[in-house]
Coordinates of C-alpha atoms in Angstrom, one line a residue:
M145 CA -8.4 49.5 21.1
A146 CA -5.3 47.4 21.4
Q147 CA -5.0 44.6 19.0
V148 CA -5.3 41.1 20.4
E149 CA -2.8 38.5 19.2
K150 CA -3.3 34.7 19.6
R151 CA -0.1 32.7 20.0
G152 CA 0.7 29.5 21.8
G153 CA -2.6 29.6 23.8
L154 CA -2.1 33.2 24.8
L155 CA -4.4 36.1 24.2
R156 CA -1.7 38.9 24.4
K157 CA -2.5 42.6 24.1
S158 CA 0.0 44.8 22.4
S159 CA 0.1 47.1 25.5
A160 CA 3.0 46.3 27.8
S161 CA 1.2 47.6 30.9
K162 CA -1.0 44.5 31.2
K163 CA -0.2 40.9 31.7
P164 CA -0.9 38.5 28.8
L165 CA -4.1 36.6 29.0
K166 CA -4.6 32.9 28.3
E167 CA -7.4 31.2 26.4
K168 CA -10.0 29.6 28.7
V169 CA -9.3 26.2 27.2
V170 CA -5.6 26.6 28.0
L171 CA -6.4 27.5 31.6
M172 CA -8.5 24.3 31.8
Y173 CA -5.6 22.2 30.4
D174 CA -3.4 23.7 33.0
E175 CA -5.8 22.6 35.7
I176 CA -5.7 19.0 34.3
F177 CA -2.0 19.0 34.5
M178 CA -2.2 19.8 38.3
T179 CA -2.3 16.9 40.7
E180 CA -5.8 17.9 42.0
D181 CA -9.0 16.7 40.4
P182 CA -10.1 19.8 38.3
S183 CA -13.8 19.0 38.8
K184 CA -13.6 19.4 42.6
C185 CA -13.9 23.2 42.4
S186 CA -15.9 23.2 39.1
P187 CA -18.5 20.4 38.9
R188 CA -19.3 21.4 35.3
F189 CA -15.6 21.3 34.3
W190 CA -15.8 18.4 31.9
E191 CA -19.0 19.6 30.3
E192 CA -17.5 23.0 29.6
L193 CA -14.2 21.6 28.4
F194 CA -15.7 19.9 25.4
L195 CA -17.5 23.1 24.4
M196 CA -14.1 24.8 24.1
K197 CA -12.2 24.7 20.8
V198 CA -9.3 22.2 21.2
N199 CA -5.8 23.7 21.2
L200 CA -3.9 20.6 20.0
E201 CA -0.5 22.4 19.8
Y202 CA -0.7 23.4 23.5
L203 CA -2.0 20.1 24.8
E204 CA 0.6 18.0 23.0
G205 CA 3.3 20.5 23.9
K206 CA 2.4 20.3 27.5
L207 CA 2.6 16.5 27.5
E208 CA 5.9 16.7 25.8
S209 CA 7.3 19.2 28.4
L210 CA 6.8 16.7 31.3
D211 CA 9.2 14.0 32.2
G212 CA 8.1 10.5 33.0
E213 CA 7.8 11.1 36.8
E214 CA 5.8 14.2 36.4
L215 CA 3.5 12.5 34.0
M216 CA 2.9 9.7 36.5
K217 CA 1.8 12.2 39.1
I218 CA -1.1 13.4 36.9
K219 CA -2.1 9.9 35.7
D220 CA -5.4 10.0 37.4
N221 CA -6.3 13.3 35.6
I222 CA -5.2 11.9 32.3
N223 CA -7.3 8.8 32.9
C224 CA -10.2 11.0 33.7
L225 CA -9.8 13.2 30.6
F226 CA -9.6 10.0 28.4
Q227 CA -12.8 8.6 30.0
H228 CA -14.7 11.9 29.6
C229 CA -13.6 12.1 26.0
I230 CA -15.2 8.7 25.4
Q231 CA -18.4 9.8 27.2
A232 CA -18.5 13.0 25.0
L233 CA -18.6 10.8 21.9
G234 CA -22.1 9.8 22.8
E235 CA -23.3 13.4 23.0
E236 CA -25.9 14.7 20.6
H237 CA -24.1 18.0 20.2
P238 CA -21.6 17.6 17.3
I239 CA -19.2 20.2 18.8
R240 CA -18.6 18.1 21.8
V241 CA -18.0 15.0 19.7
V242 CA -15.5 16.8 17.4
N243 CA -13.6 18.3 20.3
A244 CA -13.5 14.9 22.1
L245 CA -12.2 13.2 19.0
Q246 CA -9.4 15.8 18.5
T247 CA -8.5 15.6 22.2
L248 CA -8.2 11.8 22.0
C249 CA -5.8 12.2 19.1
A250 CA -3.7 14.7 21.0
L251 CA -3.6 12.5 24.1
I252 CA -2.7 9.3 22.3
R253 CA 0.0 11.0 20.3
G254 CA 1.4 12.9 23.2
V255 CA 1.6 10.0 25.7
H256 CA 3.1 7.7 23.1
Q257 CA 5.7 10.3 22.0
K258 CA 6.7 10.8 25.7
N259 CA 7.0 7.0 26.1
K260 CA 9.6 6.8 23.2
S261 CA 12.2 8.6 25.4
T262 CA 11.0 7.5 28.8
S263 CA 9.8 3.9 28.8
G264 CA 9.1 3.9 32.5
F265 CA 5.3 3.6 32.3
D266 CA 2.7 1.5 30.4
I267 CA 0.8 3.3 27.7
I268 CA -2.6 1.6 28.6
N269 CA -2.2 2.4 32.3
M270 CA -1.3 6.0 31.6
L271 CA -4.2 6.6 29.2
M272 CA -7.0 4.6 30.8
G273 CA -5.8 2.7 33.9
F274 CA -5.5 -1.1 33.9
D275 CA -8.7 -1.7 35.8
K276 CA -10.8 0.4 33.4
A277 CA -9.0 -0.2 30.1
E278 CA -11.2 -3.0 28.8
L279 CA -14.5 -1.1 29.4
C280 CA -13.0 2.2 28.1
M281 CA -11.8 0.6 24.8
K282 CA -15.1 -1.2 24.4
N283 CA -17.0 2.0 24.8
L284 CA -14.6 3.9 22.5
M285 CA -14.8 1.3 19.7
E286 CA -18.6 1.1 19.9
S287 CA -18.9 4.9 19.7
L288 CA -16.5 5.0 16.7
D289 CA -18.4 2.2 15.0
S290 CA -21.7 4.1 15.5
L291 CA -20.3 7.3 14.2
L292 CA -18.8 5.6 11.1
C293 CA -22.1 3.8 10.3
A294 CA -24.4 6.7 11.0
E295 CA -25.8 8.9 8.3
G296 CA -24.4 12.0 10.0
S297 CA -21.6 14.4 9.2
E298 CA -18.9 13.3 6.8
S299 CA -16.4 15.4 8.8
L300 CA -17.2 13.4 11.9
K301 CA -16.5 10.2 10.0
S302 CA -13.2 11.7 8.8
L303 CA -12.2 12.5 12.3
C304 CA -13.1 9.0 13.5
L305 CA -10.8 7.5 10.8
K306 CA -8.0 9.9 11.7
L307 CA -8.3 8.9 15.3
L308 CA -8.2 5.2 14.4
L309 CA -5.2 5.8 12.2
C310 CA -3.5 7.7 15.0
L311 CA -4.2 4.9 17.4
V312 CA -2.8 2.3 14.9
T313 CA 0.4 4.2 13.8
V314 CA 1.7 5.7 17.0
T315 CA 4.3 2.9 17.3
D316 CA 7.0 2.2 14.6
N317 CA 6.2 -1.5 14.8
I318 CA 2.4 -2.0 14.6
S319 CA 2.7 -5.4 16.3
Q320 CA 4.2 -3.8 19.4
N321 CA 1.1 -1.6 19.8
T322 CA -0.7 -3.3 22.7
I323 CA -3.8 -1.1 22.6
L324 CA -4.6 -2.8 19.3
E325 CA -5.6 -5.9 21.2
Y326 CA -8.8 -4.1 22.1
V327 CA -9.3 -3.1 18.5
M328 CA -9.1 -6.8 17.6
I329 CA -11.6 -7.7 20.3
N330 CA -14.0 -4.9 19.3
S331 CA -13.9 -5.2 15.5
I332 CA -14.9 -2.3 13.3
F333 CA -14.4 -4.3 10.0
E334 CA -18.1 -4.0 9.1
A335 CA -18.0 -0.3 9.6
I336 CA -15.0 0.0 7.3
L337 CA -16.7 -2.2 4.7
Q338 CA -19.8 0.0 4.9
I339 CA -17.8 3.1 4.2
L340 CA -16.2 1.5 1.2
S341 CA -19.5 0.2 -0.1
H342 CA -21.2 3.6 -0.1
P343 CA -20.1 5.8 -3.0
P344 CA -20.4 9.2 -1.2
S345 CA -18.5 7.9 1.8
R346 CA -16.0 6.1 -0.4
R347 CA -15.2 9.3 -2.2
E348 CA -14.6 11.2 1.0
H349 CA -13.0 8.5 3.2
G350 CA -11.9 5.6 0.8
Y351 CA -8.2 6.2 1.1
D352 CA -8.1 6.4 4.9
A353 CA -10.4 3.4 5.2
V354 CA -8.3 1.2 2.9
V355 CA -5.1 2.2 4.6
L356 CA -6.6 1.6 8.1
L357 CA -7.8 -1.9 7.0
A358 CA -4.4 -2.8 5.5
L359 CA -2.7 -1.8 8.8
L360 CA -5.1 -3.7 11.0
V361 CA -4.7 -6.8 8.9
N362 CA -0.9 -6.7 9.6
Y363 CA -1.2 -6.6 13.4
R364 CA 0.5 -9.8 14.6
K365 CA -0.7 -11.6 11.5
Y366 CA 1.7 -14.5 12.0
E367 CA 1.5 -14.7 15.8
S368 CA -2.2 -15.0 16.6
V369 CA -5.7 -15.1 15.0
N370 CA -6.4 -11.7 13.5
P371 CA -10.2 -11.2 13.0
Y372 CA -9.6 -8.6 10.2
I373 CA -7.7 -11.2 8.2
V374 CA -10.5 -13.8 8.7
K375 CA -13.2 -11.4 7.7
L376 CA -11.3 -10.0 4.7
S377 CA -10.6 -13.5 3.4
I378 CA -14.3 -14.4 3.2
V379 CA -15.7 -11.3 1.6
D380 CA -17.6 -12.7 -1.4
D381 CA -20.3 -10.1 -2.2
E382 CA -21.3 -11.2 -5.7
A383 CA -22.9 -7.9 -6.4
T384 CA -19.7 -6.2 -5.6
L385 CA -17.5 -8.6 -7.5
N386 CA -19.5 -8.7 -10.7
L387 CA -19.7 -4.9 -11.2
N388 CA -17.4 -2.9 -13.4
L389 CA -14.9 -2.5 -10.5
F390 CA -12.0 -0.6 -11.9
L391 CA -12.7 3.1 -11.7
F392 CA -10.2 5.2 -13.6
R393 CA -9.9 8.8 -12.5
Q394 CA -10.9 9.8 -16.1
Y395 CA -14.4 8.4 -15.6
K396 CA -17.2 10.8 -15.0
D397 CA -18.5 11.3 -11.4
K398 CA -21.7 9.6 -12.4
E399 CA -19.9 6.5 -13.5
E400 CA -18.8 6.0 -9.9
E401 CA -22.3 5.9 -8.6
H402 CA -22.8 2.5 -10.2
Q403 CA -19.8 0.9 -8.4
S404 CA -19.8 -0.4 -4.8
G405 CA -17.7 -2.2 -2.3
F406 CA -14.2 -2.7 -0.9
F407 CA -12.8 -4.0 -4.1
S408 CA -14.1 -1.0 -6.1
A409 CA -12.6 1.5 -3.6
L410 CA -9.2 -0.3 -3.7
T411 CA -9.0 -0.7 -7.4
N412 CA -10.0 2.9 -7.9
M413 CA -7.0 4.0 -5.7
V414 CA -4.6 1.7 -7.6
G415 CA -5.7 3.3 -10.8
S416 CA -5.2 6.7 -9.3
M417 CA -1.5 6.0 -8.7
F418 CA -1.0 5.8 -12.4
I419 CA 0.0 9.1 -14.1
A420 CA -0.1 9.8 -17.8
D421 CA 2.6 8.9 -20.4
A422 CA 5.7 10.9 -21.1
H423 CA 8.4 10.5 -23.6
E424 CA 11.2 10.0 -21.1
K425 CA 11.3 8.5 -17.6
I426 CA 7.8 8.5 -16.2
S427 CA 6.9 10.0 -12.8
V428 CA 4.4 8.4 -10.5
Q429 CA 3.3 8.9 -7.0
T430 CA 4.6 6.0 -4.9
N431 CA 2.2 4.8 -2.3
E432 CA 3.2 1.8 -0.4
A433 CA 0.1 1.9 1.8
I434 CA -2.2 1.3 -1.2
L435 CA 0.1 -1.4 -2.7
L436 CA 0.1 -3.1 0.7
A437 CA -3.7 -3.1 0.7
L438 CA -3.7 -4.5 -2.8
Y439 CA -1.3 -7.2 -1.7
E440 CA -3.5 -8.2 1.3
A441 CA -6.6 -8.3 -1.0
V442 CA -4.8 -10.6 -3.6
H443 CA -3.1 -12.7 -0.9
L444 CA -6.0 -13.2 1.5
N445 CA -9.1 -13.2 -0.7
R446 CA -9.2 -15.6 -3.7
N447 CA -12.4 -13.8 -4.9
F448 CA -10.3 -10.7 -5.5
I449 CA -8.4 -12.5 -8.3
T450 CA -11.7 -12.4 -10.3
V451 CA -11.5 -8.6 -10.1
L452 CA -8.2 -8.6 -12.0
A453 CA -10.1 -10.1 -15.0
Q454 CA -12.9 -7.6 -15.0
S455 CA -12.7 -5.9 -18.4
H456 CA -13.7 -2.3 -19.3
P457 CA -13.1 0.1 -22.2
E458 CA -9.5 1.2 -22.4
I459 CA -9.7 4.9 -21.5
G460 CA -6.3 5.7 -22.9
M461 CA -7.6 5.0 -26.4
V462 CA -10.4 7.5 -26.1
T463 CA -9.4 10.9 -27.5
T464 CA -12.5 13.0 -27.2
P465 CA -12.8 14.6 -23.8
V466 CA -16.0 16.4 -23.0
N467 CA -14.3 19.0 -20.8
P468 CA -10.6 19.9 -20.4
A469 CA -9.0 17.5 -17.9
P470 CA -7.8 19.2 -14.8
T471 CA -4.3 18.5 -13.6
T472 CA -4.2 16.0 -10.8
P473 CA -1.6 17.0 -8.2
V474 CA 0.9 14.4 -7.0
T475 CA 0.5 13.8 -3.3
P476 CA 3.6 13.0 -1.2
L477 CA 4.0 9.5 0.2
G478 CA 1.8 8.8 3.2
T479 CA -0.6 11.7 2.7
T480 CA -4.3 11.5 1.8
P481 CA -4.7 11.7 -2.0
P482 CA -6.5 14.6 -3.7
S483 CA -10.3 14.7 -3.6
S484 CA -12.2 12.7 -6.2
D485 CA -13.5 16.1 -7.4
V486 CA -10.3 16.2 -9.4
I487 CA -11.6 13.9 -12.1
S488 CA -11.5 14.5 -15.9
S489 CA -14.7 13.7 -17.8
V490 CA -14.3 11.4 -20.8
E491 CA -17.0 9.9 -22.9
L492 CA -17.0 6.1 -23.3
P493 CA -18.0 5.4 -26.9
L494 CA -19.9 2.2 -27.6
D495 CA -17.3 1.1 -30.1
A496 CA -16.6 -2.6 -30.6
D497 CA -13.1 -1.8 -31.9
V498 CA -12.1 0.0 -28.7
Q499 CA -9.4 -2.0 -26.8
T500 CA -10.5 -3.3 -23.4
S501 CA -8.4 -3.2 -20.3
N502 CA -8.6 -4.4 -16.6
L503 CA -7.0 -3.8 -13.2
L504 CA -4.1 -6.1 -13.9
I505 CA -3.1 -4.2 -17.1
T506 CA -3.0 -0.9 -15.2
F507 CA -1.1 -2.6 -12.4
L508 CA 1.5 -3.9 -14.9
K509 CA 1.9 -0.4 -16.4
Y510 CA 2.3 1.1 -12.9
S511 CA 4.9 -1.6 -12.0
S512 CA 6.8 -0.9 -15.2
I513 CA 7.2 2.7 -14.1
V514 CA 7.9 2.2 -10.4
M515 CA 10.6 -0.5 -11.1
Q516 CA 12.5 1.7 -13.5
D517 CA 14.3 3.6 -10.6
T518 CA 15.2 1.4 -7.6
K519 CA 17.9 3.8 -6.4
D520 CA 15.1 5.8 -4.7
E521 CA 14.1 4.1 -1.4
H522 CA 10.4 4.6 -1.9
R523 CA 10.6 3.2 -5.4
L524 CA 12.6 0.3 -4.2
H525 CA 10.0 -0.6 -1.6
S526 CA 7.2 -0.1 -4.1
G527 CA 9.0 -2.2 -6.7
K528 CA 9.4 -5.0 -4.1
L529 CA 5.7 -4.8 -3.2
C530 CA 4.8 -5.0 -6.9
L531 CA 6.9 -8.1 -7.4
I532 CA 5.4 -9.7 -4.3
I533 CA 1.9 -9.0 -5.7
L534 CA 2.9 -10.5 -9.0
T535 CA 4.2 -13.6 -7.2
C536 CA 0.8 -14.1 -5.5
I537 CA -0.9 -13.8 -8.9
A538 CA 1.6 -16.2 -10.5
E539 CA 0.8 -18.7 -7.8
D540 CA -2.9 -18.6 -8.2
Q541 CA -4.5 -21.3 -10.5
Y542 CA -7.4 -19.1 -11.6
A543 CA -5.2 -16.1 -12.3
N544 CA -2.8 -18.3 -14.3
A545 CA -5.7 -19.6 -16.4
F546 CA -6.8 -16.0 -17.1
L547 CA -3.2 -14.9 -17.9
H548 CA -2.7 -17.8 -20.3
D549 CA -6.1 -17.7 -22.0
D550 CA -5.4 -17.4 -25.7
N551 CA -9.0 -16.1 -26.2
M552 CA -8.3 -13.1 -23.9
N553 CA -5.8 -10.9 -25.7
F554 CA -4.8 -7.4 -24.6
R555 CA -2.5 -4.7 -25.9
V556 CA -0.3 -3.7 -22.9
N557 CA 1.9 -0.6 -23.3
L558 CA 4.6 -1.2 -20.7
H559 CA 7.0 1.7 -20.0
R560 CA 10.6 1.0 -20.9
M561 CA 13.6 2.7 -19.4
P562 CA 15.3 5.1 -21.9
M563 CA 18.5 3.4 -23.0
R564 CA 21.0 4.5 -25.6
H565 CA 21.3 1.2 -27.4
R566 CA 17.6 0.7 -28.1
K567 CA 14.8 2.8 -29.7
K568 CA 11.5 3.5 -28.0
A569 CA 8.9 1.1 -29.4
A570 CA 6.0 2.6 -31.2
D571 CA 2.8 2.2 -29.3
K572 CA 0.8 1.4 -32.4
N573 CA 2.9 -1.6 -33.2
L574 CA 2.0 -3.4 -29.9
P575 CA 0.4 -6.8 -30.6
C576 CA -2.6 -8.2 -28.8
R577 CA -1.5 -11.2 -26.7
P578 CA -2.4 -13.1 -23.6
L579 CA -1.5 -11.1 -20.5
V580 CA 1.2 -13.6 -19.4
C581 CA 3.3 -12.2 -22.3
A582 CA 3.1 -8.7 -20.7
V583 CA 4.2 -10.2 -17.3
L584 CA 7.1 -11.9 -19.0
D585 CA 8.0 -8.7 -20.8
L586 CA 8.0 -6.8 -17.5
M587 CA 10.3 -9.4 -16.0
V588 CA 12.7 -9.3 -19.0
E589 CA 12.7 -5.5 -18.8
F590 CA 13.6 -5.5 -15.2
I591 CA 16.4 -8.0 -15.7
V592 CA 18.1 -6.1 -18.5
T593 CA 17.8 -2.6 -16.9
H594 CA 19.1 -3.1 -13.4
M595 CA 22.6 -4.6 -13.8
M596 CA 24.3 -1.9 -11.8
K597 CA 26.6 -1.2 -8.9
E598 CA 23.7 -0.9 -6.3
F599 CA 22.5 -4.4 -7.3
P600 CA 18.9 -5.0 -6.2
M601 CA 19.4 -8.7 -5.3
D602 CA 16.1 -9.2 -3.5
L603 CA 14.2 -7.8 -6.5
Y604 CA 16.1 -10.0 -8.9
V605 CA 15.3 -13.1 -6.9
R606 CA 11.6 -12.3 -6.8
C607 CA 11.6 -11.5 -10.5
I608 CA 13.1 -14.9 -11.4
Q609 CA 10.6 -16.6 -9.0
V610 CA 7.7 -15.0 -11.0
V611 CA 9.1 -16.4 -14.2
H612 CA 9.6 -19.8 -12.6
K613 CA 6.1 -20.0 -11.3
L614 CA 4.7 -19.1 -14.8
L615 CA 6.8 -21.8 -16.4
C616 CA 5.6 -24.3 -13.8
Y617 CA 2.0 -23.6 -14.8
Q618 CA 2.8 -23.9 -18.5
K619 CA 4.6 -27.2 -18.0
K620 CA 1.8 -28.6 -15.8
C621 CA -1.1 -27.5 -18.1
R622 CA 0.9 -28.0 -21.3
V623 CA 0.3 -24.4 -22.4
R624 CA 2.3 -23.6 -25.6
L625 CA 2.7 -19.9 -25.3
H626 CA 3.6 -18.0 -28.5
Y627 CA 6.2 -15.8 -26.9
T628 CA 9.6 -14.5 -28.1
W629 CA 11.5 -16.8 -25.6
R630 CA 14.8 -15.8 -27.1
E631 CA 14.6 -12.4 -25.4
L632 CA 14.2 -14.1 -22.0
W633 CA 17.1 -16.5 -22.6
S634 CA 19.3 -13.6 -23.7
A635 CA 18.4 -11.5 -20.7
L636 CA 19.1 -14.4 -18.3
I637 CA 22.5 -15.2 -19.9
N638 CA 23.5 -11.5 -19.8
L639 CA 22.6 -11.5 -16.1
L640 CA 24.9 -14.4 -15.5
K641 CA 27.7 -12.6 -17.4
F642 CA 27.1 -9.5 -15.1
L643 CA 27.2 -11.6 -11.9
M644 CA 30.5 -13.2 -13.0
S645 CA 32.1 -9.9 -14.2
N646 CA 31.3 -8.2 -10.9
E647 CA 31.9 -11.3 -8.7
T648 CA 34.3 -9.6 -6.2
V649 CA 32.1 -6.6 -5.6
L650 CA 28.8 -8.5 -5.5
L651 CA 30.0 -11.4 -3.3
A652 CA 30.8 -8.8 -0.5
K653 CA 27.1 -8.0 -0.2
H654 CA 25.1 -10.8 -1.7
N655 CA 25.1 -14.6 -2.2
I656 CA 25.0 -14.4 -5.9
F657 CA 25.2 -18.2 -6.3
T658 CA 21.6 -18.4 -5.1
L659 CA 20.5 -16.2 -8.0
A660 CA 22.8 -18.0 -10.4
L661 CA 21.4 -21.4 -9.4
M662 CA 17.8 -20.1 -10.0
I663 CA 18.8 -19.0 -13.5
V664 CA 20.5 -22.3 -14.3
N665 CA 17.4 -24.1 -13.0
L666 CA 15.3 -22.1 -15.4
F667 CA 17.5 -23.3 -18.4
N668 CA 17.3 -26.8 -17.1
M669 CA 13.5 -26.6 -17.1
F670 CA 13.5 -25.4 -20.7
I671 CA 15.9 -28.2 -21.7
T672 CA 14.1 -31.0 -19.8
Y673 CA 10.4 -30.0 -20.2
G674 CA 10.5 -27.5 -23.0
D675 CA 8.7 -30.1 -25.3
T676 CA 5.6 -29.6 -23.1
F677 CA 5.3 -25.8 -23.4
L678 CA 7.6 -24.4 -26.1
P679 CA 5.4 -23.5 -29.1
T680 CA 7.4 -25.1 -32.0
P681 CA 10.4 -27.4 -32.6
S682 CA 12.3 -24.4 -33.9
S683 CA 12.0 -22.9 -30.4
Y684 CA 14.0 -25.8 -29.1
D685 CA 16.6 -25.1 -31.8
E686 CA 16.8 -21.5 -30.8
L687 CA 17.3 -22.5 -27.1
Y688 CA 20.2 -24.8 -27.9
Y689 CA 21.7 -22.2 -30.3
E690 CA 21.7 -19.6 -27.5
I691 CA 23.2 -22.0 -25.0
I692 CA 25.9 -23.2 -27.4
R693 CA 26.6 -19.6 -28.5
M694 CA 27.0 -18.4 -24.9
H695 CA 28.5 -21.6 -23.6
Q696 CA 31.5 -19.6 -22.2
S697 CA 29.2 -18.0 -19.7
F698 CA 28.0 -21.3 -18.3
D699 CA 31.6 -22.7 -18.3
N700 CA 32.8 -19.6 -16.4
L701 CA 30.0 -19.9 -13.9
Y702 CA 30.9 -23.6 -13.3
S703 CA 34.6 -22.7 -12.8
M704 CA 33.7 -19.8 -10.5
G705 CA 31.5 -22.0 -8.3
K706 CA 34.2 -24.8 -8.2
L707 CA 36.9 -22.3 -7.2
T708 CA 34.7 -20.7 -4.5
R709 CA 33.9 -24.1 -3.1
T710 CA 37.6 -25.0 -3.0
I711 CA 38.5 -21.8 -1.2
T712 CA 35.8 -22.2 1.4
H713 CA 36.8 -25.7 2.2

């Protein structure tokens, strides 16, 4: 018997004497791409179609092969296919539902892809028709909501989330995706929250659910009322907030069963971005989507700030694993992370001497790694998001109270960039201090390690802003922080020296006077109000000593500003 080969929708026999045969589903697709209604000759056409295994490659390829005019000729058939897909989502037979979800993904991707090169038609009209769009999207969202909330197949829920992510991400600019107006009207926020609140569903779909919510929150967020923003901002489930929310991947599977909620899912993913220590430059998986979700949670929901303070045993200090820890693969940017099956099992001893940690500590460690290498575009974006999140934290009154609480001391092992002129600090010598000291250390570390040709101006501005906001809180609340301020002053002065030494190169790309003014304002703040927050009179002496010792830098900055002003006038 001749062997049968399947390729591009063809069932082709090896014998050259017979014509190649096509799959039945491909023949049915070809009928849809005719101008005639395919159900005229076959009344059961649509019922049979969704029993056939979807050929995504052929369907999307067929859409791509048509030009805009040809696509408009078969608009009615595409509308009909879209509507029957939605109807099939209500079927009891799971095969029909799966095939309908996959077909919808192919249709949405294919039509949007075609519209990128030929903008002669409206996406909504092409997919659904203007007159039926509102009802179609209402039925679609209701069906997806039911499937996500049902106790049915996890694979169906996964396909629903993939379809929603496809719908949200088909345009480069999410705010230009007009179909999302219907997703705003027919909210699925509760369905997403239910997935994140249920441990088995969260393990399977947590990443997609969090990314989807982060994207929906950003749809025209500054132009109109976004219901997802409103609902996220008022989540205040006390049972969720008061649990041990931060789930490290090193925890046992059974530990996760005691956690619940959106915050738990999000904090687990932030923790999973962190990869174990190494002696040299550390490698982490950058994931802007999860950082964006963390930013939205911190920015929109004040209740989430309390999550940052939730303490748990520091896993890194536990050295007795029950089983060998499997290696967690690093996932590329923008892909779904590895399954939560890849979790190492570690016992959590009931030892009062074990150091405690929290989400903020892990976030600071992660930031210290990401911000080491800003030459990489992904790291640059991740570093920017980290600094924006830190800015939100530094602006919050409750977070500041927690950061500066002298009764809440932590040992934070930030990762420092390998440099020739300094030795790697021994981890065991790290002191226990209020968390604000770690934030300031992170800012100082960034300042001293990024004075380079490709100067990350935006990141430096945000870094100085974080320091300024922390000082404002200390001045306002008269918090006398026992910190090695001399390291910060030295770093700021060296930054000024770098700006002046590279004035010609930097001025061609950046307004360095904005950054220089921010640095000078910090010193003015120390001089004018230092008596309200510097710990001892000797700290004032050190401040003046540093300023006098490096007075040439300030004199040069004044001369450079005066000269530049003269030239511009």
